[in-house]
């Protein structure tokens, strides 16, 4: 199975009275994520299932990718909010859809980098808009192989080439 992790795009800075859960993508973040999704399309990336954090910035990111790549409907998982997405939830979700071999999770830091590290031992930095892919037979510690880590700049360059 291939597990891909996409960090949300560039989001608003928090303002007075705004909670972290309310932050949305900026116009620049939307534009850049649209370009990144085009880069994903150029690579021929497809996923059987698309999961997202319920936070607007992650959901907007997921919907851009879903629309551009013509993917199945986004499944919103409340447990994927900031600080909540860990190995137990990942295992639960992969068991739920064991007939699907390629899954995309759109979420937040530090959860995504930590999951990648747990699965394959790679210490990475997931910048906003970064995409990592791990291949594994079972989502357990040290059972995966990091197949790629693409930065936002690399995905945009692919779209423009």
Short mmCIF file of C-alpha atoms in Angstrom, two decimals:
data_model
loop_
_atom_site.label_atom_id
_atom_site.label_comp_id
_atom_site.label_asym_id
_atom_site.label_seq_id
_atom_site.Cartn_x
_atom_site.Cartn_y
_atom_site.Cartn_z
CA UNK A 1 0.00 0.00 0.00
CA UNK A 2 1.12 3.55 -0.67
CA UNK A 3 0.40 6.20 1.94
CA UNK A 4 0.85 9.79 0.84
CA UNK A 5 0.90 12.79 3.15
CA UNK A 6 0.21 16.33 1.93
CA UNK A 7 0.60 19.33 4.17
CA UNK A 8 -1.97 22.06 3.58
CA UNK A 9 -1.05 25.11 1.51
CA UNK A 10 -0.13 28.63 2.64
CA UNK A 11 -2.69 29.77 5.20
CA UNK A 12 -3.74 33.01 6.84
CA UNK A 13 -1.82 34.21 9.83
CA UNK A 14 -3.98 34.15 12.94
CA UNK A 15 -5.61 37.45 13.80
CA UNK A 16 -7.21 38.68 16.98
CA UNK A 17 -10.26 36.56 17.75
CA UNK A 18 -9.41 33.91 15.14
CA UNK A 19 -8.75 30.38 16.29
CA UNK A 20 -6.24 28.09 14.61
CA UNK A 21 -9.16 25.94 13.48
CA UNK A 22 -10.61 28.87 11.47
CA UNK A 23 -7.57 29.66 9.34
CA UNK A 24 -8.08 29.37 5.59
CA UNK A 25 -5.77 29.30 2.60
CA UNK A 26 -4.64 32.71 1.38
CA UNK A 27 -5.23 33.69 -2.27
CA UNK A 28 -1.52 32.93 -2.83
CA UNK A 29 -1.97 29.59 -1.07
CA UNK A 30 -4.91 28.68 -3.31
CA UNK A 31 -3.02 29.64 -6.48
CA UNK A 32 0.13 27.78 -5.47
CA UNK A 33 -1.82 24.66 -4.46
CA UNK A 34 -3.60 24.68 -7.83
CA UNK A 35 -0.17 24.71 -9.49
CA UNK A 36 1.09 21.96 -7.20
CA UNK A 37 -1.95 19.83 -8.02
CA UNK A 38 -1.12 20.29 -11.72
CA UNK A 39 2.37 19.01 -10.93
CA UNK A 40 0.83 15.97 -9.24
CA UNK A 41 -1.28 15.41 -12.35
CA UNK A 42 1.83 15.59 -14.57
CA UNK A 43 3.35 12.83 -12.46
CA UNK A 44 0.22 10.73 -12.95
CA UNK A 45 -0.46 10.54 -9.22
CA UNK A 46 -3.81 9.07 -8.26
CA UNK A 47 -5.26 7.98 -4.96
CA UNK A 48 -8.08 5.60 -4.16
CA UNK A 49 -9.16 7.55 -1.11
CA UNK A 50 -8.57 11.11 0.07
CA UNK A 51 -8.73 11.94 3.78
CA UNK A 52 -8.56 15.43 5.24
CA UNK A 53 -8.41 17.26 8.52
CA UNK A 54 -11.61 19.24 9.15
CA UNK A 55 -9.70 22.54 9.39
CA UNK A 56 -10.55 24.85 6.47
CA UNK A 57 -6.96 25.21 5.21
CA UNK A 58 -6.59 21.43 4.93
CA UNK A 59 -10.06 20.92 3.45
CA UNK A 60 -9.47 23.62 0.84
CA UNK A 61 -6.16 21.95 -0.06
CA UNK A 62 -7.84 18.55 -0.33
CA UNK A 63 -10.63 19.90 -2.53
CA UNK A 64 -8.14 21.53 -4.91
CA UNK A 65 -6.28 18.24 -5.32
CA UNK A 66 -9.52 16.26 -5.57
CA UNK A 67 -10.89 18.52 -8.30
CA UNK A 68 -7.66 18.73 -10.31
CA UNK A 69 -6.92 15.01 -10.23
CA UNK A 70 -10.57 13.88 -10.46
CA UNK A 71 -10.32 11.90 -7.23
CA UNK A 72 -13.08 10.39 -5.12
CA UNK A 73 -14.89 12.60 -2.64
CA UNK A 74 -12.87 13.90 0.30
CA UNK A 75 -13.52 12.06 3.58
CA UNK A 76 -13.24 14.46 6.52
CA UNK A 77 -11.76 12.89 9.65
CA UNK A 78 -12.13 14.96 12.82
CA UNK A 79 -9.22 13.12 14.43
CA UNK A 80 -6.84 14.52 11.80
CA UNK A 81 -7.04 18.03 13.27
CA UNK A 82 -3.82 19.60 14.52
CA UNK A 83 -2.23 17.43 17.18
CA UNK A 84 -4.65 14.53 16.75
CA UNK A 85 -3.40 12.53 13.79
CA UNK A 86 -1.17 9.71 14.92
CA UNK A 87 -0.25 6.14 14.15
CA UNK A 88 -3.34 4.64 15.82
CA UNK A 89 -5.74 6.64 13.65
CA UNK A 90 -3.67 5.94 10.54
CA UNK A 91 -3.85 2.20 11.26
CA UNK A 92 -7.59 2.42 11.85
CA UNK A 93 -8.17 4.22 8.56
CA UNK A 94 -5.99 1.86 6.54
CA UNK A 95 -7.73 -1.19 8.02
CA UNK A 96 -11.09 0.35 7.21
CA UNK A 97 -10.11 0.54 3.54
CA UNK A 98 -7.74 -2.38 3.17
CA UNK A 99 -8.91 -2.97 -0.41
CA UNK A 100 -7.56 0.44 -1.40
CA UNK A 101 -3.89 0.52 -2.12
CA UNK A 102 -3.18 4.25 -2.45
CA UNK A 103 -4.36 6.69 0.20
CA UNK A 104 -3.77 10.45 0.54
CA UNK A 105 -3.92 12.22 3.90
CA UNK A 106 -4.10 16.04 3.93
CA UNK A 107 -3.17 17.52 7.26
CA UNK A 108 -0.85 19.48 9.47
CA UNK A 109 2.54 19.63 11.08
CA UNK A 110 4.05 18.24 13.19
CA UNK A 111 1.74 15.23 12.75
CA UNK A 112 2.70 14.42 9.17
CA UNK A 113 6.49 14.54 9.63
CA UNK A 114 6.17 12.47 12.76
CA UNK A 115 4.09 9.81 11.00
CA UNK A 116 6.63 9.61 8.17
CA UNK A 117 9.42 9.21 10.72
CA UNK A 118 7.51 6.50 12.60
CA UNK A 119 6.72 4.57 9.43
CA UNK A 120 10.14 4.62 7.79
CA UNK A 121 12.66 6.34 10.04
CA UNK A 122 13.15 9.32 7.72
CA UNK A 123 13.45 12.64 9.52
CA UNK A 124 11.87 15.15 7.14
CA UNK A 125 10.44 18.65 7.13
CA UNK A 126 6.98 18.97 5.60
CA UNK A 127 6.81 22.53 4.34
CA UNK A 128 3.38 23.88 3.47
CA UNK A 129 2.34 22.07 0.31
CA UNK A 130 4.93 19.28 0.59
CA UNK A 131 3.99 15.76 -0.48
CA UNK A 132 5.56 12.58 0.92
CA UNK A 133 4.85 9.00 -0.12
CA UNK A 134 5.60 5.87 1.92
CA UNK A 135 5.22 2.35 0.65
CA UNK A 136 4.45 -0.33 3.23
CA UNK A 137 2.75 -3.68 3.63
CA UNK A 138 1.42 -2.62 7.02
CA UNK A 139 1.41 0.79 8.68
CA UNK A 140 3.58 -0.05 11.66
CA UNK A 141 6.78 1.53 12.97
CA UNK A 142 9.81 1.04 10.72
CA UNK A 143 7.84 -1.02 8.17
CA UNK A 144 7.75 1.56 5.36
CA UNK A 145 10.03 2.93 2.68
CA UNK A 146 10.04 6.62 1.75
CA UNK A 147 9.44 6.60 -2.01
CA UNK A 148 9.51 10.37 -2.47
CA UNK A 149 9.32 13.74 -0.79
CA UNK A 150 8.38 16.59 -3.09
CA UNK A 151 8.61 20.21 -2.08
CA UNK A 152 6.07 22.81 -3.23
CA UNK A 153 8.70 24.30 -5.58
CA UNK A 154 9.32 20.93 -7.21
CA UNK A 155 5.60 20.33 -7.75
CA UNK A 156 5.14 23.80 -9.26
CA UNK A 157 8.17 23.25 -11.54
CA UNK A 158 6.62 20.00 -12.75
CA UNK A 159 3.41 21.85 -13.58
CA UNK A 160 5.32 24.46 -15.55
CA UNK A 161 7.50 22.02 -17.52
#
